[in-house]
Coordinates of C-alpha atoms in Angstrom, one line a residue:
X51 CA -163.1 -14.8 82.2
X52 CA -164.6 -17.1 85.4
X53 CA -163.0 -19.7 84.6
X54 CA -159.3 -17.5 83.6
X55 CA -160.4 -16.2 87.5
X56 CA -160.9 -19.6 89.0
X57 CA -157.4 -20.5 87.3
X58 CA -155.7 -17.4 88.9
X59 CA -157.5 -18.2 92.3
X60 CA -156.0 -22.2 91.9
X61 CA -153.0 -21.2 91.6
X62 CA -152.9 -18.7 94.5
X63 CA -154.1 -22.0 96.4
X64 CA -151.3 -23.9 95.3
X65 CA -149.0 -21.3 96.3
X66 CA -150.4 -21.6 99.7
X67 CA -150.4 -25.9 99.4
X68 CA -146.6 -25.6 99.0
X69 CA -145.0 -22.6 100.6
X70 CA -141.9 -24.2 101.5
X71 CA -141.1 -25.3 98.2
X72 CA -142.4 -22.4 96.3
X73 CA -139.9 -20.1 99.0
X74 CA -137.5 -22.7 97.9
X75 CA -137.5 -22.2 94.2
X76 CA -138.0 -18.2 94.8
X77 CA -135.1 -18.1 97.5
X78 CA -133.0 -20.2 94.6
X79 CA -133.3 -17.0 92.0
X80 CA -133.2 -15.0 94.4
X81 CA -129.8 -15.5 95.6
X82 CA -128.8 -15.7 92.1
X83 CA -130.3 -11.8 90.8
X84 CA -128.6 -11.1 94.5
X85 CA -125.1 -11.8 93.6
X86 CA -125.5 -10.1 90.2
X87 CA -126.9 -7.1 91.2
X88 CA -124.3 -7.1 94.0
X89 CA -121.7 -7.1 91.1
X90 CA -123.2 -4.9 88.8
X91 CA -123.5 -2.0 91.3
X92 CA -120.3 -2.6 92.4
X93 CA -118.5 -2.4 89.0
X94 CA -120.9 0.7 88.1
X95 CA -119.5 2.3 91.0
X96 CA -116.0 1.0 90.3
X97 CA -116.1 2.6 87.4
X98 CA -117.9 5.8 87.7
X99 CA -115.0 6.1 90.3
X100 CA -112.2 5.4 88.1
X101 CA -113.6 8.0 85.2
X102 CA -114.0 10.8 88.6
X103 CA -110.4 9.9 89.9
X104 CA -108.9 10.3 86.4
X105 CA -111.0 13.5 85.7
X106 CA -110.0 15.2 88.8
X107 CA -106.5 14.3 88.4
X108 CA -105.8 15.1 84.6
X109 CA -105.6 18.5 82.9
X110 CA -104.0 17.5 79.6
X111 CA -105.2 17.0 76.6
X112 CA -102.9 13.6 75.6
X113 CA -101.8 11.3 77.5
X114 CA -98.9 9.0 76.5
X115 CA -98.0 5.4 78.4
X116 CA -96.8 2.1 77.4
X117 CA -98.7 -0.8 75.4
X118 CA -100.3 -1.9 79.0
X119 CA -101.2 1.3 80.5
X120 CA -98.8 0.1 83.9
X121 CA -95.4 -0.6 83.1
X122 CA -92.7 2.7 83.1
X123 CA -91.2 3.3 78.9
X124 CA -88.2 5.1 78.3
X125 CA -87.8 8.6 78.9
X126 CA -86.8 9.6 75.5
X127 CA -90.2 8.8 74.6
X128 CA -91.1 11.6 76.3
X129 CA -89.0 13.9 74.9
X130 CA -90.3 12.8 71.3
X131 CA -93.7 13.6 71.9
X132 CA -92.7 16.6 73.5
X133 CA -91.4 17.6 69.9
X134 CA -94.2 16.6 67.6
X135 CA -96.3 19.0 66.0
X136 CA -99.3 21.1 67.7
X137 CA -97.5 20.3 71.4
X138 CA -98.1 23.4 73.8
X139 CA -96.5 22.0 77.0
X140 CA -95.1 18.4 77.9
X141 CA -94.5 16.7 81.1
X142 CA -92.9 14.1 81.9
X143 CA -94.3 12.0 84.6
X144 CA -91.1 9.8 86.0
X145 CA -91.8 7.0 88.5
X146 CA -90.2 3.9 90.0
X147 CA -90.6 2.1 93.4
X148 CA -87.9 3.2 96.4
X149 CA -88.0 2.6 99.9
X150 CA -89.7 5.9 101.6
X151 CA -88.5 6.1 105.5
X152 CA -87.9 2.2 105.7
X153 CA -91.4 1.7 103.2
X154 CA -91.7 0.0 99.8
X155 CA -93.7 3.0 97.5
X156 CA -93.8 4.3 94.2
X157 CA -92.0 7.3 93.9
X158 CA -92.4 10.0 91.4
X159 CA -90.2 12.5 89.2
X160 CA -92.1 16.0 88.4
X161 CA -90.7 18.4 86.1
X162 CA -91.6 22.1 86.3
X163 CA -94.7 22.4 83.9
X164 CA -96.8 19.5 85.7
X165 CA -98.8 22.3 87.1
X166 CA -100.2 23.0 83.5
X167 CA -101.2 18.8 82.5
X168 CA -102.2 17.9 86.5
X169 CA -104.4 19.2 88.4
X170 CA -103.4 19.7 92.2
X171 CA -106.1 20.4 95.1
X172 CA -103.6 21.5 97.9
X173 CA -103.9 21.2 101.5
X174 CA -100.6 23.0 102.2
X175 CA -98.8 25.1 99.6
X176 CA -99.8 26.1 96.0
X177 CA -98.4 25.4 92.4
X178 CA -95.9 28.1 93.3
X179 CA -94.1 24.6 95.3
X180 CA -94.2 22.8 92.2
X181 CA -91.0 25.0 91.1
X182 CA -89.5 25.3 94.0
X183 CA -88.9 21.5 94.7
X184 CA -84.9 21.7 93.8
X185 CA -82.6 19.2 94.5
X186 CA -84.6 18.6 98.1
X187 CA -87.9 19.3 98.1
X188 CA -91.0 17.2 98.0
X189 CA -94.5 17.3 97.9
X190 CA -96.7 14.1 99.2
X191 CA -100.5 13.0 99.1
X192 CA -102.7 14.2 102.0
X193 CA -103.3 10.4 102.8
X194 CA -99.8 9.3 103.0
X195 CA -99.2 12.7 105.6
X196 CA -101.9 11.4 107.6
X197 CA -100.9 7.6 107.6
X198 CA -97.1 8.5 108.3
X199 CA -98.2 11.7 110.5
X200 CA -96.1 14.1 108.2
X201 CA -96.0 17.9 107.6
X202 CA -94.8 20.8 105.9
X203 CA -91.1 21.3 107.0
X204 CA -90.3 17.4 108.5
X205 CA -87.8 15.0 106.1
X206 CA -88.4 11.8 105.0
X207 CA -85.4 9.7 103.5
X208 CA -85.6 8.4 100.2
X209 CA -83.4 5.2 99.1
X210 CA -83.5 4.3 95.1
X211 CA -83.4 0.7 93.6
X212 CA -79.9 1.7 92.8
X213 CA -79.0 2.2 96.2
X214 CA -78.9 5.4 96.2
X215 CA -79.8 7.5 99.8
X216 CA -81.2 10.8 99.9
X217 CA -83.1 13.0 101.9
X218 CA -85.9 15.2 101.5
X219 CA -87.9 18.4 102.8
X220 CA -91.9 18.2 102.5
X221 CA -92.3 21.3 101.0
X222 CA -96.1 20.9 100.1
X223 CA -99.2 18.7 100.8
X224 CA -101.9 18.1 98.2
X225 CA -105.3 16.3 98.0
X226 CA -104.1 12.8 96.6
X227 CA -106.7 10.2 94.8
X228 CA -107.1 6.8 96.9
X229 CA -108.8 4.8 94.6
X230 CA -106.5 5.7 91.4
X231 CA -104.0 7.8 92.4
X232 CA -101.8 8.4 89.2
X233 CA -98.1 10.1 91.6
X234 CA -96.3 8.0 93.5
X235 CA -96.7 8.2 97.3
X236 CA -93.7 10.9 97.1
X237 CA -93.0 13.3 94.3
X238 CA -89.3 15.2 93.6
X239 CA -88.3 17.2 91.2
X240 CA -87.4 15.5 88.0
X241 CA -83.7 16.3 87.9
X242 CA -83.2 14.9 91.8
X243 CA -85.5 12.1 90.4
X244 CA -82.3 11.3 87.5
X245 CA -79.9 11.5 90.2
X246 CA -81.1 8.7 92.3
X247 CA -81.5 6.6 89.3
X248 CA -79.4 5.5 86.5
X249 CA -82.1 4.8 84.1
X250 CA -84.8 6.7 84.6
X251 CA -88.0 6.1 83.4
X252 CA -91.7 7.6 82.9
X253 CA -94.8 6.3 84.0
X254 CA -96.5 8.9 82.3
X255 CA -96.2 11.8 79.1
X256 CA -98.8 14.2 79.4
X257 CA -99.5 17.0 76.7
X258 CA -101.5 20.1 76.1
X259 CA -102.3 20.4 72.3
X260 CA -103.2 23.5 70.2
X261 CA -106.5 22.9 68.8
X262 CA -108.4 19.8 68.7
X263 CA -107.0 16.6 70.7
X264 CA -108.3 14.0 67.9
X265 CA -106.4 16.6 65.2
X266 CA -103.4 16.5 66.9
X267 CA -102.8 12.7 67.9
X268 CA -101.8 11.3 64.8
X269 CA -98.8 13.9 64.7
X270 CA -97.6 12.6 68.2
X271 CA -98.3 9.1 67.5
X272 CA -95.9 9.7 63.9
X273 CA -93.1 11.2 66.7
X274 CA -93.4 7.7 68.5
X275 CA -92.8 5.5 66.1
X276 CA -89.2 4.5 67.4
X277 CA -90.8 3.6 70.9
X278 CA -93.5 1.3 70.0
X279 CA -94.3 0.2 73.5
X280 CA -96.2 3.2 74.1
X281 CA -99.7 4.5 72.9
X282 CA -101.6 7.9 72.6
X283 CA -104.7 8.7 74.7
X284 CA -107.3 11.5 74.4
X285 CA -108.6 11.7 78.1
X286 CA -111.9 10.2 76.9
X287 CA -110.4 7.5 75.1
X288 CA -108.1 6.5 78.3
X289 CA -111.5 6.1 80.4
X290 CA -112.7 4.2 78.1
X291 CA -109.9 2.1 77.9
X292 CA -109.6 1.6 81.6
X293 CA -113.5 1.0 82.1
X294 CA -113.5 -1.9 79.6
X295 CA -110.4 -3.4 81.9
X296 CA -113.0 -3.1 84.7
X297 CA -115.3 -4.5 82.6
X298 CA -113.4 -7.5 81.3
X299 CA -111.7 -8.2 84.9
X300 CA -115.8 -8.5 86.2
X301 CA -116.9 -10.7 82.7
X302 CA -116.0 -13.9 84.5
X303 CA -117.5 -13.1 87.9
X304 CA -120.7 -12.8 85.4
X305 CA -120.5 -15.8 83.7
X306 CA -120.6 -17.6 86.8
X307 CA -123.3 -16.3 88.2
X308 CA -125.1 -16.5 85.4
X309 CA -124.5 -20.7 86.2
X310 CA -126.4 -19.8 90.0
X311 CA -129.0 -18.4 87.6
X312 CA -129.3 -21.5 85.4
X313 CA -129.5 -23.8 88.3
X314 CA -132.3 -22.2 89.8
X315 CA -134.3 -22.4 86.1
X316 CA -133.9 -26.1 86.8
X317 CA -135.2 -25.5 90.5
X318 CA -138.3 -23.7 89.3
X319 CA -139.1 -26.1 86.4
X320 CA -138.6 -28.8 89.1
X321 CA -141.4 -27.2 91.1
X322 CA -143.8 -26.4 88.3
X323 CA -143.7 -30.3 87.3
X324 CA -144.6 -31.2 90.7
X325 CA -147.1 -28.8 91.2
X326 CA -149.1 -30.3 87.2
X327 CA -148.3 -33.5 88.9
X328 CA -150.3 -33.2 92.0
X329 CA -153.2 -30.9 90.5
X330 CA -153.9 -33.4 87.9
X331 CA -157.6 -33.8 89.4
X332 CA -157.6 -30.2 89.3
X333 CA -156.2 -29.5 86.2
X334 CA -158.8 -32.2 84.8
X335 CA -161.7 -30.8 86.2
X336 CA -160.7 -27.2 85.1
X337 CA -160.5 -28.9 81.8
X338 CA -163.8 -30.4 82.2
X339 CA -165.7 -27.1 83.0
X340 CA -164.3 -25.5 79.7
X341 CA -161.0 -24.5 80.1
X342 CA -158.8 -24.4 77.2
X343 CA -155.4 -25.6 76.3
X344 CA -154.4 -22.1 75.8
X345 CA -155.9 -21.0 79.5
X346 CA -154.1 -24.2 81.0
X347 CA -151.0 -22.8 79.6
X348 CA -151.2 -19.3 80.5
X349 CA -152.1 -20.5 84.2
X350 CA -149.0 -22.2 84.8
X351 CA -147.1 -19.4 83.2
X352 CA -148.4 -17.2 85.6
X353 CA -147.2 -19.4 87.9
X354 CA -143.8 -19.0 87.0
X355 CA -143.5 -15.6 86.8
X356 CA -145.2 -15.2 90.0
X357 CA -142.0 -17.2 91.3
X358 CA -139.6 -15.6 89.9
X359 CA -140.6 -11.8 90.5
X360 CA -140.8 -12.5 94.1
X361 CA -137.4 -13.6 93.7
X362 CA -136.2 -10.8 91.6
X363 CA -138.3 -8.5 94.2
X364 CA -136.3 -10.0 96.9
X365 CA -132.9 -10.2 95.2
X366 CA -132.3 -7.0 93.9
X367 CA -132.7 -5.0 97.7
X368 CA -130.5 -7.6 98.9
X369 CA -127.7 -7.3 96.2
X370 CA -128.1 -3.3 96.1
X371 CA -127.8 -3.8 100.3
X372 CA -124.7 -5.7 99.9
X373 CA -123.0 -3.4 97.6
X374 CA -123.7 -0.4 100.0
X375 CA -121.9 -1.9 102.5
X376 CA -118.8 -2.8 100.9
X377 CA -118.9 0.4 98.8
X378 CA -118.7 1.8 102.6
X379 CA -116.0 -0.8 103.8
X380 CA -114.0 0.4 101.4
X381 CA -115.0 4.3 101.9
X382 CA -111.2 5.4 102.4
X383 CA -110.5 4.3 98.8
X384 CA -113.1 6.8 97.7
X385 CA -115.0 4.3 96.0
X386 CA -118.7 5.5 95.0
X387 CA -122.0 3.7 95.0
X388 CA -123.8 4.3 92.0
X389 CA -126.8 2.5 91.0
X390 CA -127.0 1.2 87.7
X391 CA -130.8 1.6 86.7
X392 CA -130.7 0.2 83.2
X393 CA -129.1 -3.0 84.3
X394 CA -130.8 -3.6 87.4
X395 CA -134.5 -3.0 84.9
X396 CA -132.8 -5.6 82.3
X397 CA -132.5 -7.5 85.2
X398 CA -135.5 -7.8 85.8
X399 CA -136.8 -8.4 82.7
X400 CA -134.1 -11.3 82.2
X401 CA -136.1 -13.1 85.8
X402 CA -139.6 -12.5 84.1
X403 CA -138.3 -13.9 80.7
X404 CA -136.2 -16.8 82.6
X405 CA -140.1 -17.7 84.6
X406 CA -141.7 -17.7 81.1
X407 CA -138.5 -20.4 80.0
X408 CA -139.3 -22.0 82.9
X409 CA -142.5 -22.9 82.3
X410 CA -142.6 -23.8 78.7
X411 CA -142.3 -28.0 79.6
X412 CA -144.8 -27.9 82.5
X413 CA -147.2 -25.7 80.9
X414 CA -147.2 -28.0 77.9
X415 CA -147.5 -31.0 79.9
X416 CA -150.5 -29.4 81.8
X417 CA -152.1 -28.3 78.7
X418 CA -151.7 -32.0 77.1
X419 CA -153.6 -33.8 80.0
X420 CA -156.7 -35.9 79.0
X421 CA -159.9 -34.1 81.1
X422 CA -161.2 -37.9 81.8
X423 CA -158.1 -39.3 82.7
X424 CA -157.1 -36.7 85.0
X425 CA -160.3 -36.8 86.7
X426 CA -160.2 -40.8 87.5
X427 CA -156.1 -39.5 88.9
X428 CA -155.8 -40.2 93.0

């Protein structure tokens, strides 16, 4: 036990020999667990706001889209799932882009039972507008009405890809979505939505089942089967699908920061060498005294982990720091900042794990040292 004590107090010293390059090797791994934990508090906030956008916005108990989730599929598709087996109430979801007073947008075709598969928070009006849209009406997000300084009763003109011109009466405003909103920045009825287009399409199918969701899917996905460029969601299952997008869009960014990660290993193991190197005397006369091959080892590891925890200590308020201020930067999207405890806690462990990998030359190198020898070393 003295001479594990005399060991821990050696390499306290040695710490204090060589603070540059020990703040060096811990500034190394610490920029490295920083730019990870940036990213993986980012995405867990990425996606805890997708799944709370989609949640607030969908009522229904399918949803139908194409193959990619993105791209618009023909409206008969609709219409077919709308017919299969166990469907309560179907709405179709139209959408395609159109200029908006002089402004590229997506614009959106409602039919009269959205009210029953969407959920609408309204600023002005009630689901009573959703009705009463006709061949003029419209209803807008309360972030588009703010942007273009709209209200209830002023027009906006709408122009097609068709070339079609129209205009329209804001009828209602509702609380829209910014980081995932799933309507266009404009929403008409559906039949004024055919009109301005010759081949309309939907962006969206959304159905209330009776029953069980997972019971009815296979019947709706049977009632697809001429459209194969669409796909059947439970609500769940869509989350899932569009936090594993997230997740594979962020895979990358990991992969090459796990490389900053890997460099800094080589940093550490660079300073651990150095540091047997010049405490050869040391190490020989620790060795002399009755120190074992086993204690020698341990020491060093200590070392290591030392090194690295001061960088993970460091790195992971710096990366959780970062993320809060984007995640505030980008505030009008409603982004959230949500800390992910289990992976910032395998982080750690990973920088404790990556000290011990670190040290497994140096330590055997130290270890290996002939007492004599090293104490006749200048």
């Amino acid at each position: 036990r003295r001479i594990g004590g005399a060991a821990g107090r050696l390499a306290d010293r040695n710490a204090q020999r060589n603070p540059g390059r020990t703040a060096a090797t811990a500034a190394a791994l610490m920029i490295g667990i920083a730019l990870v934990t940036f990213i993986s508090v980012l995405a867990n906030g990425l996606r805890v706001s997708n799944s709370d956008a989609i949640n607030r916005q969908i009522a229904s108990d399918l949803i139908v889209t194409s193959q990619d989730g993105y791209s618009e599929f023909p409206a008969d598709a609709g219409e077919a799932a709308a017919g299969a087996a166990g469907v309560e109430a179907a709405s179709g979801v139209r959408q395609e882009i159109a200029q908006i007073d002089g402004d590229g947008a997506n614009l959106t075709g409602l039919d009269a039972r959205i009210g029953e598969t969407y959920s609408f928070r309204w600023e002005e009006g009630s689901d009573a507008v959703l009705t009463q849209l006709g061949d003029e009406g419209v209803i807008v997000p309360g972030n588009v009405a703010d942007d273009r300084d709209l209200s209830v009763g002023d027009t906006i003109a709408v122009r097609s890809i068709d070339n079609r011109t129209r205009e329209f009466v804001i009828r209602g405003i509702y609380e829209g979505s910014p980081f995932y909103p799933l309507l266009g920045s404009a929403s008409i009825s559906q039949r004024a939505f055919d009109e301005l287009y010759e081949r309309p399409r939907n962006r969206f199918t959304l159905l209330n089942v009776e029953g069980d969701e997972l019971a009815a899917k296979p019947g709706v996905e049977q009632a697809l089967e001429e459209f194969p460029d669409t796909r059947v969601f439970t609500r769940p299952e869509w989350i899932d699908k569009e936090d594993q997008e997230i997740q594979q869009f962020l895979l990358l960014l990991y992969v090459l920061l796990a490389l900053s990660v890997i460099i800094s290993l080589f940093g550490m193991v660079n300073t651990l060498a150095l540091s047997v190197f010049e405490r050869t005397r040391e190490l020989g006369m620790l060795r002399a005294v009755g120190m074992t091959r086993r204690q020698t080892r341990r020491m060093i590891r200590h070392e290591s982990v030392i090194t690295a925890l001061i960088g993970a200590a460091l790195g992971l308020p710096l990366g959780i720091f970062l993320a809060g201020l984007v995640t505030r930067a980008l505030g009008q999207y409603d982004l959230r900042f949500q800390l992910p405890v289990g992976q910032l806690v395998v982080l750690t462990i990973v920088a404790v794990f990556a000290g011990l990998l670190a040290a497994i030359t140096p330590a055997r190198r130290a270890a290996k040292l002939d007492p004599l020898r090293a104490l006749q070393y200048e």
